[in-house]
Structure formats: C-alpha cells, structure tokens
PDB file of C-alpha atoms and ligand atoms in Angstrom:
ATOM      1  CA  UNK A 862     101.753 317.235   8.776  1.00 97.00           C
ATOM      2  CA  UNK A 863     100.924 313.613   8.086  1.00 98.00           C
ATOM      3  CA  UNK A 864      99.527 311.117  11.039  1.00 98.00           C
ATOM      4  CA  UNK A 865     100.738 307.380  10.260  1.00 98.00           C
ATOM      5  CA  UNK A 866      97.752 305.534  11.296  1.00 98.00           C
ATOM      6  CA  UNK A 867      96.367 301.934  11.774  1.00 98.00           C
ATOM      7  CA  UNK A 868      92.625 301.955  11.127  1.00 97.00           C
ATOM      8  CA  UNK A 869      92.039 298.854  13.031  1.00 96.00           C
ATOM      9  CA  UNK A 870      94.416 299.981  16.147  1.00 97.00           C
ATOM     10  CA  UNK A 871      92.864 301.537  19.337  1.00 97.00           C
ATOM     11  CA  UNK A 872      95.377 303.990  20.209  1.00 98.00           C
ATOM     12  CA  UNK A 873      95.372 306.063  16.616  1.00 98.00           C
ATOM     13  CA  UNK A 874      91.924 305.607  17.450  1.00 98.00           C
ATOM     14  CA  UNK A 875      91.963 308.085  20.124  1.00 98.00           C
ATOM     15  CA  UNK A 876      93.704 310.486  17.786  1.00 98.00           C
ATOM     16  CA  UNK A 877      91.197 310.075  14.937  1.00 98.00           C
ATOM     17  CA  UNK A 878      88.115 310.671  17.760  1.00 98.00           C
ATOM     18  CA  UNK A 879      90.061 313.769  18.962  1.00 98.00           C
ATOM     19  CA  UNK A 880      90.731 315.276  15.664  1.00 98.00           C
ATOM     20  CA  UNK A 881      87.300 314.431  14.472  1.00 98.00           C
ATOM     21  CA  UNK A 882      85.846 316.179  17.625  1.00 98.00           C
ATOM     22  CA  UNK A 883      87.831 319.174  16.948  1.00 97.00           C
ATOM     23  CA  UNK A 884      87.345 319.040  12.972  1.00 97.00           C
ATOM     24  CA  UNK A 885      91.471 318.343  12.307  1.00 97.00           C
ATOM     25  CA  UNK A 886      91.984 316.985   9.543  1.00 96.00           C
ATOM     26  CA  UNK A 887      95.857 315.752   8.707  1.00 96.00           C
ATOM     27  CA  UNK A 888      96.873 313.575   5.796  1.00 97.00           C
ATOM     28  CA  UNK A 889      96.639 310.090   6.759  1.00 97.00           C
ATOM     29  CA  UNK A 890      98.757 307.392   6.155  1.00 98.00           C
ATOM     30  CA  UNK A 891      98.129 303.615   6.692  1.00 98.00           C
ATOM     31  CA  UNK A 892     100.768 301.127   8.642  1.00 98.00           C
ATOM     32  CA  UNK A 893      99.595 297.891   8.579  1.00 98.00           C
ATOM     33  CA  UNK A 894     100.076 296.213  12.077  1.00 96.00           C
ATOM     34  CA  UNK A 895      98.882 292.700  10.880  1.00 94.00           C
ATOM     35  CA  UNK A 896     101.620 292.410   8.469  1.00 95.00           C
ATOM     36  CA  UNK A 897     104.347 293.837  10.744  1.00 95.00           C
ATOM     37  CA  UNK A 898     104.284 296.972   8.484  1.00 97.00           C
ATOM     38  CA  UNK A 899     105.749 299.121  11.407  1.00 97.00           C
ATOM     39  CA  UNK A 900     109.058 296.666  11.839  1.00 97.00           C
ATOM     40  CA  UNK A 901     109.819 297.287   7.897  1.00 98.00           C
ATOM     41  CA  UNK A 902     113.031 299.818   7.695  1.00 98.00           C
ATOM     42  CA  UNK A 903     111.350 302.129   5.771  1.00 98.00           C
ATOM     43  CA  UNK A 904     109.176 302.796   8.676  1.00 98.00           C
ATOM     44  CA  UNK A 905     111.613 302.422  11.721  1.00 98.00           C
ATOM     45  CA  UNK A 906     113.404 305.083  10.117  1.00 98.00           C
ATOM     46  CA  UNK A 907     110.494 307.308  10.604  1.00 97.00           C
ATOM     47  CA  UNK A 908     109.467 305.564  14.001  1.00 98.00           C
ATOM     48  CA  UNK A 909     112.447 303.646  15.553  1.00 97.00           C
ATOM     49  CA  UNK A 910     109.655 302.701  18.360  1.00 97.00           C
ATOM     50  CA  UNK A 911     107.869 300.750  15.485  1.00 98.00           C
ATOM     51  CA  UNK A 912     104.642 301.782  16.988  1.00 98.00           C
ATOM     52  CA  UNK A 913     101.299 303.908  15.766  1.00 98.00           C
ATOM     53  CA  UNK A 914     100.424 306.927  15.659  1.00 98.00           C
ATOM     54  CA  UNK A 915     102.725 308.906  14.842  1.00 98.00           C
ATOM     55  CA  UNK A 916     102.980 312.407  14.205  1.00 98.00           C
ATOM     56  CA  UNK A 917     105.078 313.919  11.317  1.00 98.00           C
ATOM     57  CA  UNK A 918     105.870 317.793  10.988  1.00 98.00           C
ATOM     58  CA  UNK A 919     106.122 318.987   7.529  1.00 97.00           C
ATOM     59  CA  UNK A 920     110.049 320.149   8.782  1.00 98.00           C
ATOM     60  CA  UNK A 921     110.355 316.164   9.253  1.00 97.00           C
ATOM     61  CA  UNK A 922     110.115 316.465  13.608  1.00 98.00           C
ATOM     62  CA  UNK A 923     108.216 313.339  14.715  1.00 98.00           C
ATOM     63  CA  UNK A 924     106.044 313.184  18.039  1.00 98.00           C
ATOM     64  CA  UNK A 925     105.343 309.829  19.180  1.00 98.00           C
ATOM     65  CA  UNK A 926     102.558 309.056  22.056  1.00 98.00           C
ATOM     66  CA  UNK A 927      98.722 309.279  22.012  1.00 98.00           C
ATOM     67  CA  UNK A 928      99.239 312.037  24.966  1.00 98.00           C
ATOM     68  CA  UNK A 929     101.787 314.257  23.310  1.00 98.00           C
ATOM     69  CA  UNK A 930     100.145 314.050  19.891  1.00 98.00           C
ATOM     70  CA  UNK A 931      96.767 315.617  21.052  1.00 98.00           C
ATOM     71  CA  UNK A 932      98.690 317.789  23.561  1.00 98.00           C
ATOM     72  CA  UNK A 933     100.465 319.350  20.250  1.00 98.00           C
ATOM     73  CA  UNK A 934      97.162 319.397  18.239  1.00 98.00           C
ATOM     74  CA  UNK A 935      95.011 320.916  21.152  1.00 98.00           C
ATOM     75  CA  UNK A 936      97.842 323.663  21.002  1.00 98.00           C
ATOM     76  CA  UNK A 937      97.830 324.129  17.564  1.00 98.00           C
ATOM     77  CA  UNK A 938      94.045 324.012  17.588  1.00 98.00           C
ATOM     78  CA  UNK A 939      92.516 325.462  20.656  1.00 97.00           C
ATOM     79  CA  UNK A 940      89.416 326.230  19.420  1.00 96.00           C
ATOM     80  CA  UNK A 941      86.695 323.685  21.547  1.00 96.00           C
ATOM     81  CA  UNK A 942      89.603 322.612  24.078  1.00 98.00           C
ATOM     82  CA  UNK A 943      89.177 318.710  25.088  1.00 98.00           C
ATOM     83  CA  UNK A 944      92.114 319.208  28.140  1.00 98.00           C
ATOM     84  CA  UNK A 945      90.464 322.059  29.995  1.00 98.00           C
ATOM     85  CA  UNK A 946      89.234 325.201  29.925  1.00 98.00           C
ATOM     86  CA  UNK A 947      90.907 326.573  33.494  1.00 98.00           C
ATOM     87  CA  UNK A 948      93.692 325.206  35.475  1.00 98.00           C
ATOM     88  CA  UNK A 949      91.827 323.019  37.212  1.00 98.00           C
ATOM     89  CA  UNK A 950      90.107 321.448  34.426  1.00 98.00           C
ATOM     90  CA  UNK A 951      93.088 320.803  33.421  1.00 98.00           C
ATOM     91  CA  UNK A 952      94.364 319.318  35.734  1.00 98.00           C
ATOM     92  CA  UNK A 953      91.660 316.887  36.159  1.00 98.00           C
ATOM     93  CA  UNK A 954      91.486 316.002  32.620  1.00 98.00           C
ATOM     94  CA  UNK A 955      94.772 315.080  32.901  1.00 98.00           C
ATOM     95  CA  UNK A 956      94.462 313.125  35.907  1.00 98.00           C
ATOM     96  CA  UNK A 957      91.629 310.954  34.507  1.00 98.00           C
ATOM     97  CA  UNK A 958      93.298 310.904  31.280  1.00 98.00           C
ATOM     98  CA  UNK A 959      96.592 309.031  33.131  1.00 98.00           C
ATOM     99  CA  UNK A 960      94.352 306.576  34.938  1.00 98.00           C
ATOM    100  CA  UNK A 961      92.330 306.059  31.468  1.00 98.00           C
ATOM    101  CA  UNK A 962      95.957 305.136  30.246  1.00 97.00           C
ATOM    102  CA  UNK A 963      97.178 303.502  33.312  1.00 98.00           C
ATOM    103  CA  UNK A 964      93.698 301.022  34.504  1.00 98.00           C
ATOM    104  CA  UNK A 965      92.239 300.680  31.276  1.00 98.00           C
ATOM    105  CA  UNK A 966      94.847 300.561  28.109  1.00 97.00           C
ATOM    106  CA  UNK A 967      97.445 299.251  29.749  1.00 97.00           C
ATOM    107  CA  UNK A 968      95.230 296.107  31.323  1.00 98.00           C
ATOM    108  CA  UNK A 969      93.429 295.970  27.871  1.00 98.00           C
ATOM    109  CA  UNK A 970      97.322 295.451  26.360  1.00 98.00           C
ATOM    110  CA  UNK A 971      98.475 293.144  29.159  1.00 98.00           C
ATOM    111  CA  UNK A 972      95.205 290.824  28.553  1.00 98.00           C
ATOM    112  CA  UNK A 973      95.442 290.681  25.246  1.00 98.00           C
ATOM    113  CA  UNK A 974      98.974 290.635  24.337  1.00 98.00           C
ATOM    114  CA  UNK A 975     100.200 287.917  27.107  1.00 98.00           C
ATOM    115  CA  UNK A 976      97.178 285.337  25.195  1.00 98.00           C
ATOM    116  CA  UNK A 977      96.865 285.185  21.774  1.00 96.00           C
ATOM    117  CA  UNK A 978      98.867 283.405  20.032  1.00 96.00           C
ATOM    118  CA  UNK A 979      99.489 286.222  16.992  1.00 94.00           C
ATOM    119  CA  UNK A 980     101.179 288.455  19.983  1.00 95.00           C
ATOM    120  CA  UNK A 981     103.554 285.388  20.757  1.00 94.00           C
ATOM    121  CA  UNK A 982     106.651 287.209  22.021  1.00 95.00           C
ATOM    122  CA  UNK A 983     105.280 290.450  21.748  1.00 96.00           C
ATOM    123  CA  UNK A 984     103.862 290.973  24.828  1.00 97.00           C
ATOM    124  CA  UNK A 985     104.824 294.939  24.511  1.00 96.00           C
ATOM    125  CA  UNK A 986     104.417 296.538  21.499  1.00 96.00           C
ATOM    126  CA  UNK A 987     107.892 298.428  21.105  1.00 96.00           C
ATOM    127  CA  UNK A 988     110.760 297.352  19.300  1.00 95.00           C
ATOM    128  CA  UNK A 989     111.946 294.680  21.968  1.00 96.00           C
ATOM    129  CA  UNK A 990     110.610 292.043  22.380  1.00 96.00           C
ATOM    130  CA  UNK A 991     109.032 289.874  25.323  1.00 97.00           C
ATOM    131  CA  UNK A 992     107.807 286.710  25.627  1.00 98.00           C
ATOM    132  CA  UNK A 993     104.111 286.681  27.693  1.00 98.00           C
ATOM    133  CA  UNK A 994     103.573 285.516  31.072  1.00 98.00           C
ATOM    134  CA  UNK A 995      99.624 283.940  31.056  1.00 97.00           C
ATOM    135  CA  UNK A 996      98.914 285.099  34.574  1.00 98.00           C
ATOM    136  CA  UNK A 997      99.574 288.668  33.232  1.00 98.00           C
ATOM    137  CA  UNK A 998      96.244 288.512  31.228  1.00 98.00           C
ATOM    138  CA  UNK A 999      94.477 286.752  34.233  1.00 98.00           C
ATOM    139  CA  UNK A1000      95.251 289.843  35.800  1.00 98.00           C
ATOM    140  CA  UNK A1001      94.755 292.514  32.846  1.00 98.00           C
ATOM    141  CA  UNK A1002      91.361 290.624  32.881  1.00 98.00           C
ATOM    142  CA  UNK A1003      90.307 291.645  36.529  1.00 98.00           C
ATOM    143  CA  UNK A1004      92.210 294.652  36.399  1.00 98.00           C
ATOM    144  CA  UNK A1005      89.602 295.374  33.505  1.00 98.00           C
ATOM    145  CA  UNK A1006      86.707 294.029  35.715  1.00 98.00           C
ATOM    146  CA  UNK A1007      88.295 296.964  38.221  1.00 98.00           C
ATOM    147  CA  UNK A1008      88.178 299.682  36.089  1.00 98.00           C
ATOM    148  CA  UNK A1009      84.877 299.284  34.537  1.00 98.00           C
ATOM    149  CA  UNK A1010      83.399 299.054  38.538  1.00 98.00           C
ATOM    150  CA  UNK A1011      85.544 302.292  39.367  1.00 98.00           C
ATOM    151  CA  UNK A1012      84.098 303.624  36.716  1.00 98.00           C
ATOM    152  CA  UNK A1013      80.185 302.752  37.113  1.00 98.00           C
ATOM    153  CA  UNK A1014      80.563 304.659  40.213  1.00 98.00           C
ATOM    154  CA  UNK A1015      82.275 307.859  38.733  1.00 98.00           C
ATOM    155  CA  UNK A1016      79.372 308.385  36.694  1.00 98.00           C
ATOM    156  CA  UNK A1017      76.982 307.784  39.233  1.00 98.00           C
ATOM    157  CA  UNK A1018      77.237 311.373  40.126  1.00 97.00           C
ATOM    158  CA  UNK A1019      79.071 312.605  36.899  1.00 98.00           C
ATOM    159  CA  UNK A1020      77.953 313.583  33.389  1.00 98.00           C
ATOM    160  CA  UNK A1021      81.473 312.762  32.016  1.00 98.00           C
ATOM    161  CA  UNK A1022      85.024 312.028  33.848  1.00 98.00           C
ATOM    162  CA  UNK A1023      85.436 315.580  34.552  1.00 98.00           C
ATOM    163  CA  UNK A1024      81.935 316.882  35.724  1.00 95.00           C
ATOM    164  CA  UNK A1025      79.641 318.044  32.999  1.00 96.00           C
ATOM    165  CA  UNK A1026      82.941 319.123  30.320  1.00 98.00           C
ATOM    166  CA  UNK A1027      83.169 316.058  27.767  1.00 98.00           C
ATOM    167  CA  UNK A1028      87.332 316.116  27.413  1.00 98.00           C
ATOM    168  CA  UNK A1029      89.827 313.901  26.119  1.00 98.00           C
ATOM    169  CA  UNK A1030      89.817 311.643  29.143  1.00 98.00           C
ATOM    170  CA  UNK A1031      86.257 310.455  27.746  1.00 98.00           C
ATOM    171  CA  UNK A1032      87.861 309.395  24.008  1.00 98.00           C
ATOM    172  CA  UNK A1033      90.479 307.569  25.702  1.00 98.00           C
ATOM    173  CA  UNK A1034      88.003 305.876  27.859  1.00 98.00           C
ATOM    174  CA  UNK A1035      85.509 305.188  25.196  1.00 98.00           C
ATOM    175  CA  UNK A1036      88.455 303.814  22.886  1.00 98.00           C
ATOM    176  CA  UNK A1037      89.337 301.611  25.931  1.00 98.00           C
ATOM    177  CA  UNK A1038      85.743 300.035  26.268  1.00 98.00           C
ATOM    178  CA  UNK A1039      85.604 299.027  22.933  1.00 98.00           C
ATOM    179  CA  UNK A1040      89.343 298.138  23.161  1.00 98.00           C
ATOM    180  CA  UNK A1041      88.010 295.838  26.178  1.00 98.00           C
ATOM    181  CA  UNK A1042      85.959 294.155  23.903  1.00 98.00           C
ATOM    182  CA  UNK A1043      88.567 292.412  21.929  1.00 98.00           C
ATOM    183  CA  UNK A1044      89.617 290.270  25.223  1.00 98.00           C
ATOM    184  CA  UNK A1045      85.682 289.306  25.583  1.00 98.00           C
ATOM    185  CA  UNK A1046      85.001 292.439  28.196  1.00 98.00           C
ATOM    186  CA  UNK A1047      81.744 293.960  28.047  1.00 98.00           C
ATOM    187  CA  UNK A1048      80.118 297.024  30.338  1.00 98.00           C
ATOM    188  CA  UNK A1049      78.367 294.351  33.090  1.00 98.00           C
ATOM    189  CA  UNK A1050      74.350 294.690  32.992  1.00 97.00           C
ATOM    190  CA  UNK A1051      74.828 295.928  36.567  1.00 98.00           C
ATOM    191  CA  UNK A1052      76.969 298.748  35.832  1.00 98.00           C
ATOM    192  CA  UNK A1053      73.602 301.021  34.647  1.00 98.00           C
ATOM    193  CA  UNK A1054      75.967 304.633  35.016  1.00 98.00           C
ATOM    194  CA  UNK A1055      78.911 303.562  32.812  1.00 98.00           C
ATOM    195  CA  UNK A1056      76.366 301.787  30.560  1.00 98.00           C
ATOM    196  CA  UNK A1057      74.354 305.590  30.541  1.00 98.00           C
ATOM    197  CA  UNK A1058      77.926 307.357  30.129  1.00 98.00           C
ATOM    198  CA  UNK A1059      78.687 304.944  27.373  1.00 98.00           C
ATOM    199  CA  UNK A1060      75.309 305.244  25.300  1.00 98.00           C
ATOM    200  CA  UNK A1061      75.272 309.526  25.740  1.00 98.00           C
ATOM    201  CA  UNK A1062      79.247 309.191  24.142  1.00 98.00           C
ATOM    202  CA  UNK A1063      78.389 306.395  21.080  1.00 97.00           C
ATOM    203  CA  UNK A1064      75.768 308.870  19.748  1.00 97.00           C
ATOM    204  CA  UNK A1065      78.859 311.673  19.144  1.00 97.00           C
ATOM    205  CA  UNK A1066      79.986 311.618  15.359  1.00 97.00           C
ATOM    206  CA  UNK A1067      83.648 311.393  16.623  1.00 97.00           C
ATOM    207  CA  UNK A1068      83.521 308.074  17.574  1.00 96.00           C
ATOM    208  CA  UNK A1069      83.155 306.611  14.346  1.00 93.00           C
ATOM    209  CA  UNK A1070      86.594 308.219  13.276  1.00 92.00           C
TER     210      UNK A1070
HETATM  211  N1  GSH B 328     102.307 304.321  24.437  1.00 61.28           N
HETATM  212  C1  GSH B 328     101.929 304.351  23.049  1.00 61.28           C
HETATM  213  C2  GSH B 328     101.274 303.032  22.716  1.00 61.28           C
HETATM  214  C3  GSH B 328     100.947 302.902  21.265  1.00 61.28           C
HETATM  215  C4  GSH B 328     100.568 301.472  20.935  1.00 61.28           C
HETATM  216  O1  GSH B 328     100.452 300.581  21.792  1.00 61.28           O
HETATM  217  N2  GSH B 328     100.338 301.243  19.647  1.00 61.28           N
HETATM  218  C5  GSH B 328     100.057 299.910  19.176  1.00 61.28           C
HETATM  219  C6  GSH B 328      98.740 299.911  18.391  1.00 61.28           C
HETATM  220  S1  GSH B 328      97.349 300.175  19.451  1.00 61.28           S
HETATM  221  C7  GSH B 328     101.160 299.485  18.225  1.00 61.28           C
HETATM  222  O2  GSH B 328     101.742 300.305  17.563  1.00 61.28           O
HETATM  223  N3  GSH B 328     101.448 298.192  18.181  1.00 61.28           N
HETATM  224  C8  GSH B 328     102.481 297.674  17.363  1.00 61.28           C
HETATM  225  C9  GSH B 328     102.864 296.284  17.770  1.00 61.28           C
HETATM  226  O3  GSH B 328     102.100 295.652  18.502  1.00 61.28           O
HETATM  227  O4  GSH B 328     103.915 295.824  17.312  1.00 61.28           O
HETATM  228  C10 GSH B 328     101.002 305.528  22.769  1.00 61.28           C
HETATM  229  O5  GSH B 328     100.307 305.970  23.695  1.00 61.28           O
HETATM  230  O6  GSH B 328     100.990 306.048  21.644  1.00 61.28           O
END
C-alpha cells in the first residue's frame, strides 16, 4: 500500500494524525501541490481527480477521499477504533465527522481558495476549474466564525465531539483549526471550552504527523 501525500496539505493531514494514532504506517509518497505536481500525467493517471491523499493497494485499486481512506484503514486495523466502538458511537462519530467536513473544511477551502491570488481559478481543488467569487470567502470567513462558536459550546459539556471517546471527528476538527489559521482564524479568547478541547488534543503525539 502506498499513501501519496502532501506534507504541507491539511487533508493528508488527517490521514497522517489517524494513522499515527493507530500506529499505521504505509509507504509514503510526496506530491507537491505548490508546483502543480498532482496535474502532471504521471500522476492523473494514478489520480484523475488530481487531488491528495490518495490511497494505493498493492493490486493497483485506488481509494480517493479523507473519509473512505480511514474508513478502509480503521477496517483493516481495528485495533483502538477512532469511528466507534457500538452502533451508536458510530453513528455519532460519523455525524460530527460530516459537519467537521461540511462547517469547517469546506468554509476553510471556500475562504481561502476564492482570495489568494496563487488559487486564481482554482477555487475547487479537482480537475476543473473555477474562477473565485470574493464574497464566497467573506462568507467561508463567518461561516468559520460559526463553527468555532458551535463548537465552544459542544465542549462546554463534552470531553471530545463524541462524549468522553476521542474519535476521528476530533483529527478532522483539530486539522481544521489549524487549517483555519491559514485564512488569519484563530480560537477567539472568549471561546475558553474549544480553547480547553484544543490544548487537551495538541499534547497527543498524533498531531505532529
Ligand atoms: N474531498 C477531498 C478533498 C481533498 C483536498 O481538498 N485536497 C487538497 C489538498 S488539502 C488538494 O489535493 N488540492 C489540490 C489542488 O488544490 O489542486 C478529500 O476529502 O480527500
């Protein structure tokens, strides 16, 4: 199996934290965003998406998607499960996991990639391309503001997004905070419960993956 991987990019991130909290380890392989590695043919033959990470299977299958690739890991590894140890867990690891993906990555991508000037035209990431639309990232910016307030009170009475069982929905959300950083968004000095949640996570060894 081999994971193609951008060290600097948040969503392999949340691979690299969930493999590292599992102790995974895969061969890695670098694509390197900032030179449009992923639009090179060598690589949209492996990933006509033209997007990281990726999963390869030694029989050549490739699994595309954050979601999918820790689904398939968490089934090939289920030793210290990070989706849920009963149905219910489950389920609400994946509920807070969608809303992770939904309020916080996706207004993280529609700040960032509808204003700076690199992203010109590539307001997706994908392999079509769209120009940006400026009052998209004036709303990815409150939409951000949103999230982090939802959050704050989430924590106010929980340990972590599901109860007291640290999951997958906390990686994503942890990636996401520091994602939020690259569009100028910090945890607020008001928000004392996500700020708590977010100094108990940044202590785990995972996070540095
Ligand atoms: N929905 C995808 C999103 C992956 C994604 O946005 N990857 C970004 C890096 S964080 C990317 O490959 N960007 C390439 C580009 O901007 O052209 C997933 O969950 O895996």
């Amino acid at each position: 199996m081999k994971l193609y991987d951008c060290a600097t990019a948040p969503s392999p991130r949340r691979v690299r934290v969930f493999m590292a909290e599992k102790g995974i380890e895969i061969e890695t392989l670098q694509v390197d965003l900032s030179s449009g590695e992923q639009f090179s043919e060598a690589y949209k033959a492996i990933n006509p998406l033209s997007e990281v990470p990726l999963l390869q299977l030694d029989d050549g299958t490739t699994i595309s998607q954050v979601n999918a690739i820790c689904r398939y890991l968490e089934e090939l590894y289920p030793e210290n499960p990070l989706h849920g140890r009963t149905p219910l867990e489950r389920a609400l690891v994946e509920s807070a996991n969608n809303q992770a993906m939904m309020n916080g990555f996706m207004a993280g991508a529609e700040a960032l990639r509808n204003s700076v000037p690199g992203m010109k035209n590539r307001a997706m990431p994908g392999p079509h391309n769209y120009p940006q639309i400026p009052a998209l990232a004036e709303r990815g910016l409150q939409r951000i503001d949103n999230y982090f307030s939802d959050l704050d009170a989430h924590f106010e009475s929980n340990q972590y997004m599901v109860n007291d069982y640290f999951s997958v929905a906390d990686i994503s959300i942890l990636v996401f905070i520091d994602f939020a950083k690259w569009v100028k968004k910090r945890i607020p000095e008001d928000h004392k419960n996500l700020a708590r949640w977010y100094a108990e996570v940044g202590q785990r060894p995972s996070v540095k993956a």
